Amino acid sequence: MKEHKPEVLELKSAYPATPKKLFEPLIVCFACNYCTYAGADYAGTARIQYPPNVIVIRHMCSGRYDPLEFLEALRLGADFVWHAGCHPGDCHFLTGNYKASRRFALLKKLCEQLGFNPERLILEWVSAAEGDRFASIVRKLLQKYEEIGPSPMKNFKEEL
Amino acid sequence: MGMEAIVETKPVEEDKPRIGVFVCHCGVNIAAVIDPKKLAEYAATLPNVVVAKDYTYMCSKPGQQLIIDSIKQYNLNRVVIAACSPRLHEPTFRKCLASAGLNPYLLEMANIREHCTWVHTHEPDVAFEKAKKIVELAVTRANLLEPLEEQEVSVIQRIMVIGGGIAGLFAALAAANAGFEVYLVELSPTIGGRMAQLDKTFPTLDCSKCVLTPIMNEAAAHPNIKLFTYTEVVDVQGSIGNFKVKLRKKPRYVDPSKCTACGICAEKCPVKVPNEFDMGLSMRKAIYLPFPQAVPTVYLIDPEHCLYLTKRDPKTGKPICGVCQRFCPAGAINFDEKPEEIEVDVGAIIIATGFDVFDPREKPEYGYGKYPNVITSLEFERILCATGPTGGKILCPPDWKKEPKRIVFIHCIGSRDETVNAPFCSRVCCMYTAKQAILYKERVPDGEAYVFYIDVRAAGKGFEEFYRRAVEEYGITYIRGKVSEIIKDPVRDTLVVRAEDTLTGKIVEVEADLVVLAVGMRPRKSTLELAKILKLPLSADGFLQELHMKLYPVQTAVDGVYICGCAQSPKDIPDSIAQAVAAAGYAMSLLSQGKVRTIGNVAEVNEDLCSGCGICEATCAFGAISLETKVVEGREVRRAKVDVLRCKGCGACAAACPAGAIKAKHFTDDQLLSMIRALFVGPSEALKAIKVAAPPIKAS
C-alpha cells in the first residue's frame, strides 16, 4: 500500500506585522447590529486575532447608513471605509441592505469623481457567523494598504 | 476583589451632560490585557465626564449597585460602560439605569472586550490605545444621547382568524379554548376549506370529512368563536393590539335563523350552474348548499345566476322566477337582502387563507382543457369522493360511462418549473399522488396505475412507508422521466403519454384512459389582496412572507399579524395545524399581558422639513410610515407620519429622506457623525462641531 505522506504546509504569519505607527491604516467599518457587529463580536468570542486597525461604528441596520457618514470619514482621512452589513436576503429588517447597496453604488461613483482611490471604499457583507471573514477582510485591507498607501486627505487640515 | 478608582474632575455646570464612565475588568477578560484603572483615569479627562470608576464585574449585582450609587452621588445624567458587547448586556444596564431613576436610553456601551482585548490579546499596548479610542467615541456619543419614551398601549383581547380551513379552525379553537374571543372570517359560504374536498388523507387514509367535520362543528358551536362566513375583509387599519377591521358580509338571500336545509328550494330551482366544490365536474342549482356537511348549514343564492336577481320580464318589469321563495316551507328566502358592512376591533390577526391549485392550461403540452380525460388531481379527488360527481365510482369525464383501466399520474405540474415562474416544490403532490393511485387500485384492482416522476419526496412521518406500499403492495409503476406531451389516439379514444424513461434512457409511450396531473399549489388571489391591505410582504414564490424562514415562520413584518398553513407556503395537514396553533400561541401570548410596549428608538418626522414626497413610505418594509393629508397655512399638504407601534427603528427612512426630515432616534446623524469626527479630531473638537442646540438634559 502506498504510504500517504501529508504535505508540509509552510506556515505563514496570520497577518503582517502590526504597522509601525498605530492606526496606519485606519479602517472605519460601518456595521449593522444584527449581522456585521455580531460577526465582529463572534471574532472576539472565538478569540480570532487580527490587526487593531479597524474601528466599528454601530448602526441598527445598513439601511440607516447615510452616504454623508462615509464621505465624512474619507474627508477626515480614513484610509479605508468599509460598508458592511447583512448579506442580501438576510437583512433583519428585511430590505435595509438592498437600499444600502443601491446607495453604495452611487456613493462609489461619487467618490471616484471626488478623486478618491475607489479601492478605499469597499463593500463587504459580513454575517453574524462570519467572525473569521471579518478578521480576514481587515488583513486583506492591510495588504492593500501596502499597495496604495495612506489617504491623501491626511495632508489637509480642514475645518470641521 | 472589587477595585474602586475614583477620579473626579472639576465640578461641571448644571445644564451640561454629566457623564459617568464605568470600566469593567470582566474578570481577566479585559484586565489581563489592559489596565482598567488607567483606562478610567483617561476617560475622566474626556468632555463632560464627571467620574470614572472601574470594577471587576460590572454586570454583577455589586457592579450594578456601583453604577446606581454613582448616578445618585454624582448626579449623573449619562452613563458609559466600557465592557463587553452591547448585544450582551445593553438590556441589563438599561434596567440598571432605570432603577436609578435615569432614562434607559441614556446609556452607551464601549465594546472593549469582543472588539479589543479578545482580538488583540498579545499586543497589550496596542489594545490599550484602541480601547482609549473606543471609549472616546462612546463618550462623544453619550454627550449627544437623548432620553426616549417607550409607550405602553393597551390591547384588545380578541383575535381575528381569516380563513376557515383546517389551519384557521385549529387556530381559532386553540385561542377560544384559552378563553380568548375569536372572530373567524371565511370568504366562502362554509368553513372547512380544501380538506372538505378531499376523499382520504395520506398516509393514514382517514376519511377527510370524517375527521374534519367534528372540528367544524366544534368551532361553530364554541361560545368564544363568532363565525363570519361568506364575508370578505375590506380594509384593516391600526396596528398591534388595536386593529380596526372592515368586513363585508355578502348576502345569502336566505335567512339563517329560518332555513332548515330541507332542500326543497334547490329541487325546484330551474337554473343549473357548474359546481365549484366539485371543480366544475358536476352541476348545482342557483340556490344551493356548498356540500352536505356545510357549516353553517344554510342555503344561499348565487346572485350571478339566479333568475329572480338577474332577469326581469320585459313587459311587466316583474321578476320572472321566485320558485324557491314560493316553495320554501320556512319562508326563509329574502331577495331584498343587502351586503352588510361590519366594523370590528381586534388585537391580533391570524391569516390562514390556504391555497389555489395551478391551472394546467399554462402548460398546453399536457392537453388539459383540450382533452376531457386529462384532469387535475383535485378533480380526481372529487371523483374519488363519495359526495362527488360519481358517488365515488371511478369513471372518466365528461360522460361518466367508462371505467378507466389504466391511469397515468404525472408529478410536478406547475411546480419545480421555471417556465411557469414556480421553481418551488409544492411538497404534497408526491404523497397525494401515491394516495390517489392506491385508492384507484383498491377500487379497480385490475386497473393499472403509472406514475411519471422526477423525484419521490416522502419526508414526513409514515410517508416513506406509505410510498413503499404503493410500489410493493399495490404494484403501481413508477417511471422516472418528465412527460413531454399528451396526445389523443382518435381511433381508440385513449390518450398517449410520451416521456423519456431516464433510468433506461428509452422513450416510452403509455396509453391511458385517464391522465391525472399532480398540480402544485399557488397563493390565492384573495390572499394577495389581503397582503396589500395589511402591507404584508410576499416571498419570491408569491406566498406570504414570514419574518424569518428558520426561526419565525409564523410571524410577519407586521407585529400582531401571523400567518399559517398553505398561505405561508405549501405544506400538508399536520404541518398546517402545527403552524396554526403556533400562530394562535403567539397571538395569545401577545394579548395576554393586556398591553404592549413600543421601542424608544423609533423614527420621528419633522413636519417643517417634510415635503410629502412619499419616499419614506415606499422605503419602510413594515408599513410604519404613511402620508397624511393636513391643512397647513390654509393649504392642503401631505406629511409623513410614523406609527410608533409598527416602527422597528431600522432607520432606513431617515437615510432615504432627501430633506433630512426624519430623525432616527438614538441613531441620529449628529450622534453618528460626531463619533466619526471624534476618531480623527478627538471628542472635544467633534462636539464643538455640533451646530444645533445641545439636546435637553432632562434625565428621566
Tab-separated table of N, CA, C and O in Angstrom, chain A residues 15 18 22-23 26 28 30 33-34 37-38 40-41 43-45 47-61 63-66 68-69 72-73 75-78 92-96 99 103 160, chain B residues 29 85-87 90 111 114-115 118-123 126 129-130 133 137 537 545 547 557 601 619 621-622 648-652 654-656 664 667-669 672-673 675-677 679-681 685-686 689 691:
chain	number	residue	atom	x	y	z
A	15	TYR	N	-1.073	37.327	10.014
A	15	TYR	CA	-1.255	38.651	9.423
A	15	TYR	C	0.081	39.352	9.427
A	15	TYR	O	0.967	39.025	10.193
A	18	THR	N	2.220	44.114	12.836
A	18	THR	CA	1.482	45.342	13.105
A	18	THR	C	2.299	46.529	12.592
A	18	THR	O	3.481	46.622	12.848
A	22	LEU	N	0.633	53.335	14.984
A	22	LEU	CA	-0.694	52.860	15.331
A	22	LEU	C	-1.748	53.439	14.398
A	22	LEU	O	-1.674	54.573	13.995
A	23	PHE	N	-2.732	52.624	14.074
A	23	PHE	CA	-3.840	53.060	13.223
A	23	PHE	C	-3.360	53.611	11.887
A	23	PHE	O	-3.921	54.568	11.364
A	26	LEU	N	-6.096	53.369	9.077
A	26	LEU	CA	-7.287	53.393	9.913
A	26	LEU	C	-8.473	52.986	9.037
A	26	LEU	O	-8.729	53.585	8.016
A	28	VAL	N	-12.452	52.462	8.926
A	28	VAL	CA	-13.720	52.725	9.599
A	28	VAL	C	-14.739	51.734	9.054
A	28	VAL	O	-15.043	51.739	7.860
A	30	PHE	N	-18.492	50.377	8.939
A	30	PHE	CA	-19.896	50.677	9.222
A	30	PHE	C	-20.622	49.344	9.357
A	30	PHE	O	-20.709	48.580	8.388
A	33	ASN	N	-26.224	46.107	13.452
A	33	ASN	CA	-26.282	45.425	14.744
A	33	ASN	C	-26.459	43.915	14.616
A	33	ASN	O	-25.893	43.151	15.397
A	34	TYR	N	-27.259	43.484	13.651
A	34	TYR	CA	-27.671	42.080	13.664
A	34	TYR	C	-26.723	41.175	12.918
A	34	TYR	O	-26.694	39.977	13.165
A	37	TYR	N	-21.952	43.614	13.174
A	37	TYR	CA	-21.498	43.846	14.553
A	37	TYR	C	-21.438	42.520	15.309
A	37	TYR	O	-20.493	42.242	16.044
A	38	ALA	N	-22.430	41.684	15.059
A	38	ALA	CA	-22.459	40.361	15.682
A	38	ALA	C	-21.310	39.513	15.174
A	38	ALA	O	-20.732	38.717	15.918
A	40	ALA	N	-18.364	40.640	14.159
A	40	ALA	CA	-17.163	41.136	14.819
A	40	ALA	C	-17.124	40.642	16.270
A	40	ALA	O	-16.067	40.283	16.787
A	41	ASP	N	-18.287	40.611	16.916
A	41	ASP	CA	-18.373	40.049	18.275
A	41	ASP	C	-17.928	38.600	18.260
A	41	ASP	O	-17.213	38.136	19.152
A	43	ALA	N	-15.931	37.116	16.229
A	43	ALA	CA	-14.476	37.013	16.100
A	43	ALA	C	-13.830	37.120	17.478
A	43	ALA	O	-12.875	36.419	17.792
A	44	GLY	N	-14.392	38.017	18.309
A	44	GLY	CA	-13.888	38.161	19.663
A	44	GLY	C	-14.130	36.913	20.489
A	44	GLY	O	-13.234	36.414	21.162
A	45	THR	N	-15.368	36.416	20.437
A	45	THR	CA	-15.709	35.212	21.211
A	45	THR	C	-14.813	34.055	20.830
A	45	THR	O	-14.410	33.255	21.669
A	47	ARG	N	-11.904	34.353	19.792
A	47	ARG	CA	-10.513	34.793	20.021
A	47	ARG	C	-9.697	34.790	18.734
A	47	ARG	O	-8.514	34.475	18.748
A	48	ILE	N	-10.357	35.157	17.640
A	48	ILE	CA	-9.615	35.277	16.383
A	48	ILE	C	-8.823	36.575	16.449
A	48	ILE	O	-9.384	37.644	16.645
A	49	GLN	N	-7.514	36.495	16.300
A	49	GLN	CA	-6.667	37.686	16.423
A	49	GLN	C	-6.545	38.368	15.073
A	49	GLN	O	-6.359	37.713	14.052
A	50	TYR	N	-6.682	39.678	15.065
A	50	TYR	CA	-6.480	40.423	13.822
A	50	TYR	C	-5.898	41.785	14.154
A	50	TYR	O	-5.882	42.193	15.311
A	51	PRO	N	-5.377	42.468	13.144
A	51	PRO	CA	-4.730	43.759	13.422
A	51	PRO	C	-5.733	44.758	13.968
A	51	PRO	O	-6.906	44.732	13.612
A	52	PRO	N	-5.251	45.703	14.800
A	52	PRO	CA	-6.168	46.599	15.521
A	52	PRO	C	-6.625	47.796	14.712
A	52	PRO	O	-7.155	48.753	15.284
A	53	ASN	N	-6.478	47.753	13.410
A	53	ASN	CA	-6.685	48.971	12.628
A	53	ASN	C	-8.138	49.321	12.332
A	53	ASN	O	-8.404	50.323	11.703
A	54	VAL	N	-9.070	48.500	12.782
A	54	VAL	CA	-10.471	48.763	12.429
A	54	VAL	C	-11.247	49.296	13.632
A	54	VAL	O	-11.068	48.834	14.753
A	55	ILE	N	-12.060	50.291	13.384
A	55	ILE	CA	-12.979	50.812	14.407
A	55	ILE	C	-14.389	50.632	13.847
A	55	ILE	O	-14.661	51.011	12.705
A	56	VAL	N	-15.256	50.056	14.667
A	56	VAL	CA	-16.609	49.738	14.202
A	56	VAL	C	-17.599	50.800	14.654
A	56	VAL	O	-17.627	51.167	15.823
A	57	ILE	N	-18.378	51.319	13.715
A	57	ILE	CA	-19.446	52.270	14.056
A	57	ILE	C	-20.770	51.496	13.961
A	57	ILE	O	-21.156	51.045	12.880
A	58	ARG	N	-21.442	51.354	15.080
A	58	ARG	CA	-22.637	50.506	15.129
A	58	ARG	C	-23.894	51.264	14.698
A	58	ARG	O	-24.148	52.380	15.152
A	59	HIS	N	-24.666	50.636	13.796
A	59	HIS	CA	-25.997	51.110	13.424
A	59	HIS	C	-26.946	49.948	13.643
A	59	HIS	O	-26.489	48.812	13.757
A	60	MET	N	-28.229	50.188	13.636
A	60	MET	CA	-29.150	49.066	13.786
A	60	MET	C	-29.242	48.296	12.484
A	60	MET	O	-29.367	47.075	12.480
A	61	CYS	N	-29.163	49.012	11.349
A	61	CYS	CA	-29.357	48.370	10.052
A	61	CYS	C	-28.529	49.097	9.010
A	61	CYS	O	-28.336	50.318	9.101
A	63	GLY	N	-29.447	49.801	6.251
A	63	GLY	CA	-30.350	50.754	5.605
A	63	GLY	C	-30.238	52.146	6.200
A	63	GLY	O	-30.668	53.128	5.597
A	64	ARG	N	-29.688	52.234	7.394
A	64	ARG	CA	-29.531	53.525	8.077
A	64	ARG	C	-28.332	54.302	7.574
A	64	ARG	O	-28.275	55.516	7.735
A	65	TYR	N	-27.361	53.593	6.986
A	65	TYR	CA	-26.114	54.276	6.609
A	65	TYR	C	-26.436	55.455	5.718
A	65	TYR	O	-27.066	55.306	4.671
A	66	ASP	N	-25.927	56.610	6.115
A	66	ASP	CA	-26.077	57.798	5.296
A	66	ASP	C	-24.768	57.990	4.535
A	66	ASP	O	-23.692	57.924	5.137
A	68	LEU	N	-23.351	60.480	3.776
A	68	LEU	CA	-22.566	61.551	4.409
A	68	LEU	C	-21.566	60.990	5.409
A	68	LEU	O	-20.476	61.532	5.588
A	69	GLU	N	-21.951	59.909	6.079
A	69	GLU	CA	-21.038	59.318	7.069
A	69	GLU	C	-19.774	58.816	6.380
A	69	GLU	O	-18.660	59.003	6.886
A	72	GLU	N	-17.727	61.786	5.233
A	72	GLU	CA	-17.081	62.449	6.357
A	72	GLU	C	-15.822	61.696	6.759
A	72	GLU	O	-14.761	62.290	6.985
A	73	ALA	N	-15.941	60.362	6.839
A	73	ALA	CA	-14.780	59.554	7.230
A	73	ALA	C	-13.652	59.719	6.215
A	73	ALA	O	-12.479	59.904	6.584
A	75	ARG	N	-13.204	62.228	4.147
A	75	ARG	CA	-12.734	63.609	4.162
A	75	ARG	C	-11.739	63.841	5.288
A	75	ARG	O	-10.759	64.559	5.132
A	76	LEU	N	-12.006	63.212	6.424
A	76	LEU	CA	-11.152	63.468	7.579
A	76	LEU	C	-9.895	62.617	7.574
A	76	LEU	O	-9.052	62.770	8.456
A	77	GLY	N	-9.773	61.702	6.611
A	77	GLY	CA	-8.519	60.997	6.473
A	77	GLY	C	-8.561	59.503	6.700
A	77	GLY	O	-7.515	58.893	6.920
A	78	ALA	N	-9.734	58.900	6.664
A	78	ALA	CA	-9.781	57.447	6.799
A	78	ALA	C	-9.078	56.816	5.612
A	78	ALA	O	-9.268	57.240	4.477
A	92	HIS	N	-32.097	41.716	8.755
A	92	HIS	CA	-33.021	41.550	9.886
A	92	HIS	C	-34.253	42.414	9.701
A	92	HIS	O	-35.346	42.077	10.131
A	93	PHE	N	-34.073	43.551	9.057
A	93	PHE	CA	-35.192	44.441	8.785
A	93	PHE	C	-35.686	44.277	7.348
A	93	PHE	O	-36.232	45.183	6.758
A	94	LEU	N	-35.472	43.126	6.790
A	94	LEU	CA	-35.988	42.638	5.518
A	94	LEU	C	-35.322	43.255	4.293
A	94	LEU	O	-34.823	42.547	3.440
A	95	THR	N	-35.359	44.581	4.153
A	95	THR	CA	-34.901	45.155	2.883
A	95	THR	C	-33.862	46.248	3.056
A	95	THR	O	-33.448	46.865	2.079
A	96	GLY	N	-33.401	46.479	4.305
A	96	GLY	CA	-32.467	47.582	4.546
A	96	GLY	C	-31.199	47.475	3.723
A	96	GLY	O	-30.710	48.469	3.176
A	99	LYS	N	-31.482	48.666	0.117
A	99	LYS	CA	-31.395	50.109	-0.023
A	99	LYS	C	-29.946	50.578	0.130
A	99	LYS	O	-29.484	51.449	-0.595
A	103	ARG	N	-27.520	52.721	-2.545
A	103	ARG	CA	-26.833	53.974	-2.214
A	103	ARG	C	-25.333	53.803	-2.389
A	103	ARG	O	-24.643	54.724	-2.826
A	160	LEU	N	-13.579	71.651	10.593
A	160	LEU	CA	-14.763	70.819	10.746
A	160	LEU	C	-16.011	71.611	10.396
A	160	LEU	O	-17.016	71.127	10.099
B	29	ASN	N	-10.875	38.866	31.430
B	29	ASN	CA	-11.099	39.020	30.001
B	29	ASN	C	-10.609	40.357	29.473
B	29	ASN	O	-10.125	40.458	28.355
B	85	SER	N	-19.844	43.432	24.696
B	85	SER	CA	-20.664	43.921	23.590
B	85	SER	C	-22.048	44.346	24.083
B	85	SER	O	-22.642	43.681	24.926
B	86	PRO	N	-22.587	45.444	23.537
B	86	PRO	CA	-23.953	45.822	23.909
B	86	PRO	C	-24.956	44.731	23.558
B	86	PRO	O	-26.028	44.646	24.170
B	87	ARG	N	-24.622	43.870	22.597
B	87	ARG	CA	-25.546	42.806	22.240
B	87	ARG	C	-25.768	41.860	23.407
B	87	ARG	O	-26.723	41.106	23.441
B	90	GLU	N	-26.627	45.292	27.038
B	90	GLU	CA	-27.331	46.577	26.950
B	90	GLU	C	-28.645	46.523	27.736
B	90	GLU	O	-28.949	47.435	28.497
B	111	ASN	N	-17.451	48.818	23.545
B	111	ASN	CA	-17.108	47.399	23.427
B	111	ASN	C	-15.590	47.239	23.430
B	111	ASN	O	-14.935	47.287	22.384
B	114	GLU	N	-15.002	42.206	23.132
B	114	GLU	CA	-15.081	41.478	21.850
B	114	GLU	C	-14.326	42.180	20.739
B	114	GLU	O	-13.776	41.542	19.839
B	115	HIS	N	-14.355	43.527	20.773
B	115	HIS	CA	-13.740	44.274	19.682
B	115	HIS	C	-12.322	44.733	20.019
B	115	HIS	O	-11.704	45.416	19.229
B	118	TRP	N	-10.123	40.868	23.398
B	118	TRP	CA	-10.200	39.483	22.959
B	118	TRP	C	-9.556	39.246	21.604
B	118	TRP	O	-9.253	38.118	21.259
B	119	VAL	N	-9.380	40.306	20.812
B	119	VAL	CA	-8.826	40.108	19.469
B	119	VAL	C	-7.426	40.702	19.308
B	119	VAL	O	-6.791	40.536	18.271
B	120	HIS	N	-6.963	41.434	20.326
B	120	HIS	CA	-5.593	41.941	20.275
B	120	HIS	C	-4.883	41.539	21.562
B	120	HIS	O	-4.151	42.310	22.170
B	121	THR	N	-5.134	40.287	21.954
B	121	THR	CA	-4.708	39.797	23.273
B	121	THR	C	-3.197	39.880	23.480
B	121	THR	O	-2.720	40.093	24.581
B	122	HIS	N	-2.424	39.684	22.377
B	122	HIS	CA	-0.978	39.604	22.548
B	122	HIS	C	-0.288	40.933	22.299
B	122	HIS	O	0.934	40.989	22.237
B	123	GLU	N	-1.083	41.972	22.102
B	123	GLU	CA	-0.495	43.309	21.891
B	123	GLU	C	-1.127	44.287	22.858
B	123	GLU	O	-1.920	45.144	22.454
B	126	VAL	N	-1.081	48.136	22.148
B	126	VAL	CA	-1.963	48.485	21.038
B	126	VAL	C	-3.419	48.409	21.480
B	126	VAL	O	-4.225	49.288	21.171
B	129	GLU	N	-4.422	51.425	23.426
B	129	GLU	CA	-4.669	52.615	22.600
B	129	GLU	C	-6.021	52.516	21.917
B	129	GLU	O	-6.771	53.490	21.798
B	130	LYS	N	-6.320	51.298	21.435
B	130	LYS	CA	-7.609	51.122	20.748
B	130	LYS	C	-8.762	51.274	21.744
B	130	LYS	O	-9.787	51.871	21.421
B	133	LYS	N	-9.548	54.793	22.182
B	133	LYS	CA	-10.316	55.333	21.068
B	133	LYS	C	-11.785	54.929	21.171
B	133	LYS	O	-12.671	55.741	20.963
B	137	LEU	N	-15.048	57.490	21.507
B	137	LEU	CA	-16.236	57.510	20.650
B	137	LEU	C	-17.501	57.378	21.487
B	137	LEU	O	-18.498	58.064	21.251
B	537	PRO	N	-45.336	41.841	3.186
B	537	PRO	CA	-44.500	41.480	2.037
B	537	PRO	C	-44.751	40.036	1.604
B	537	PRO	O	-45.205	39.203	2.399
B	545	GLN	N	-44.854	36.275	3.222
B	545	GLN	CA	-43.505	36.149	3.747
B	545	GLN	C	-43.482	36.144	5.270
B	545	GLN	O	-44.114	36.979	5.910
B	547	LEU	N	-41.347	36.252	8.985
B	547	LEU	CA	-40.338	37.179	9.491
B	547	LEU	C	-38.945	36.591	9.354
B	547	LEU	O	-37.993	37.288	9.048
B	557	ALA	N	-43.741	40.705	9.114
B	557	ALA	CA	-43.112	42.005	9.326
B	557	ALA	C	-44.023	42.934	10.110
B	557	ALA	O	-43.571	43.927	10.668
B	601	ASN	N	-36.343	53.781	20.228
B	601	ASN	CA	-35.582	54.300	19.090
B	601	ASN	C	-36.363	54.210	17.790
B	601	ASN	O	-36.010	53.506	16.871
B	619	THR	N	-40.044	53.249	1.305
B	619	THR	CA	-38.845	52.613	1.837
B	619	THR	C	-39.144	51.677	3.003
B	619	THR	O	-38.504	50.641	3.149
B	621	ALA	N	-40.165	48.867	5.239
B	621	ALA	CA	-40.553	47.480	4.983
B	621	ALA	C	-41.691	47.037	5.893
B	621	ALA	O	-42.228	45.955	5.743
B	622	PHE	N	-42.063	47.886	6.867
B	622	PHE	CA	-43.037	47.473	7.868
B	622	PHE	C	-44.330	48.274	7.801
B	622	PHE	O	-45.185	48.124	8.656
B	648	LYS	N	-39.766	49.728	13.638
B	648	LYS	CA	-38.806	48.832	14.239
B	648	LYS	C	-37.486	49.524	14.540
B	648	LYS	O	-36.546	48.902	15.015
B	649	GLY	N	-37.354	50.795	14.170
B	649	GLY	CA	-36.141	51.537	14.477
B	649	GLY	C	-34.965	51.216	13.581
B	649	GLY	O	-33.826	51.376	13.986
B	650	CYS	N	-35.191	50.776	12.364
B	650	CYS	CA	-34.068	50.426	11.500
B	650	CYS	C	-33.400	51.653	10.920
B	650	CYS	O	-32.220	51.620	10.607
B	651	GLY	N	-34.148	52.726	10.733
B	651	GLY	CA	-33.545	53.966	10.243
B	651	GLY	C	-33.485	54.096	8.742
B	651	GLY	O	-32.926	55.064	8.230
B	652	ALA	N	-34.073	53.153	8.009
B	652	ALA	CA	-33.995	53.223	6.544
B	652	ALA	C	-34.676	54.483	6.020
B	652	ALA	O	-34.231	55.096	5.046
B	654	ALA	N	-34.928	57.353	7.576
B	654	ALA	CA	-34.109	58.528	7.882
B	654	ALA	C	-33.023	58.703	6.834
B	654	ALA	O	-32.728	59.818	6.393
B	655	ALA	N	-32.438	57.579	6.405
B	655	ALA	CA	-31.384	57.673	5.399
B	655	ALA	C	-31.965	58.028	4.037
B	655	ALA	O	-31.323	58.674	3.223
B	656	ALA	N	-33.215	57.624	3.797
B	656	ALA	CA	-33.804	57.838	2.479
B	656	ALA	C	-34.318	59.258	2.285
B	656	ALA	O	-34.402	59.743	1.167
B	664	ALA	N	-33.830	59.436	13.077
B	664	ALA	CA	-33.842	58.074	13.598
B	664	ALA	C	-33.378	58.178	15.045
B	664	ALA	O	-32.184	58.285	15.312
B	667	PHE	N	-30.101	57.003	16.923
B	667	PHE	CA	-29.074	56.849	15.889
B	667	PHE	C	-29.172	58.040	14.954
B	667	PHE	O	-29.314	57.900	13.749
B	668	THR	N	-29.091	59.223	15.555
B	668	THR	CA	-29.247	60.443	14.765
B	668	THR	C	-27.973	60.734	13.986
B	668	THR	O	-26.900	60.215	14.286
B	669	ASP	N	-28.136	61.585	12.965
B	669	ASP	CA	-26.985	61.984	12.167
B	669	ASP	C	-25.898	62.593	13.051
B	669	ASP	O	-24.717	62.273	12.914
B	672	LEU	N	-23.991	59.904	15.041
B	672	LEU	CA	-23.112	59.061	14.231
B	672	LEU	C	-21.952	59.869	13.656
B	672	LEU	O	-20.798	59.432	13.693
B	673	LEU	N	-22.250	61.048	13.137
B	673	LEU	CA	-21.193	61.851	12.529
B	673	LEU	C	-20.168	62.298	13.565
B	673	LEU	O	-18.964	62.317	13.291
B	675	MET	N	-19.271	60.725	16.203
B	675	MET	CA	-18.395	59.588	16.519
B	675	MET	C	-17.292	59.484	15.480
B	675	MET	O	-16.118	59.274	15.804
B	676	ILE	N	-17.670	59.642	14.213
B	676	ILE	CA	-16.670	59.554	13.144
B	676	ILE	C	-15.662	60.686	13.282
B	676	ILE	O	-14.443	60.488	13.162
B	677	ARG	N	-16.162	61.864	13.572
B	677	ARG	CA	-15.242	63.005	13.711
B	677	ARG	C	-14.301	62.810	14.879
B	677	ARG	O	-13.123	63.118	14.804
B	679	LEU	N	-13.052	60.256	15.959
B	679	LEU	CA	-11.994	59.314	15.593
B	679	LEU	C	-10.769	60.049	15.046
B	679	LEU	O	-9.629	59.623	15.227
B	680	PHE	N	-10.999	61.170	14.374
B	680	PHE	CA	-9.892	61.860	13.710
B	680	PHE	C	-9.441	63.113	14.443
B	680	PHE	O	-8.264	63.459	14.392
B	681	VAL	N	-10.396	63.813	15.082
B	681	VAL	CA	-10.000	65.082	15.700
B	681	VAL	C	-10.196	65.082	17.217
B	681	VAL	O	-9.980	66.084	17.865
B	685	GLU	N	-13.205	68.441	19.926
B	685	GLU	CA	-13.392	69.121	18.643
B	685	GLU	C	-14.653	68.623	17.958
B	685	GLU	O	-15.395	69.394	17.342
B	686	ALA	N	-14.871	67.326	18.050
B	686	ALA	CA	-16.050	66.746	17.406
B	686	ALA	C	-17.331	67.330	17.983
B	686	ALA	O	-18.266	67.654	17.262
B	689	ALA	N	-18.302	70.817	16.922
B	689	ALA	CA	-18.836	70.973	15.569
B	689	ALA	C	-20.349	70.807	15.499
B	689	ALA	O	-20.947	71.041	14.464
B	691	LYS	N	-23.725	71.945	15.517
B	691	LYS	CA	-24.207	73.311	15.394
B	691	LYS	C	-25.582	73.507	16.016
B	691	LYS	O	-25.930	74.589	16.407
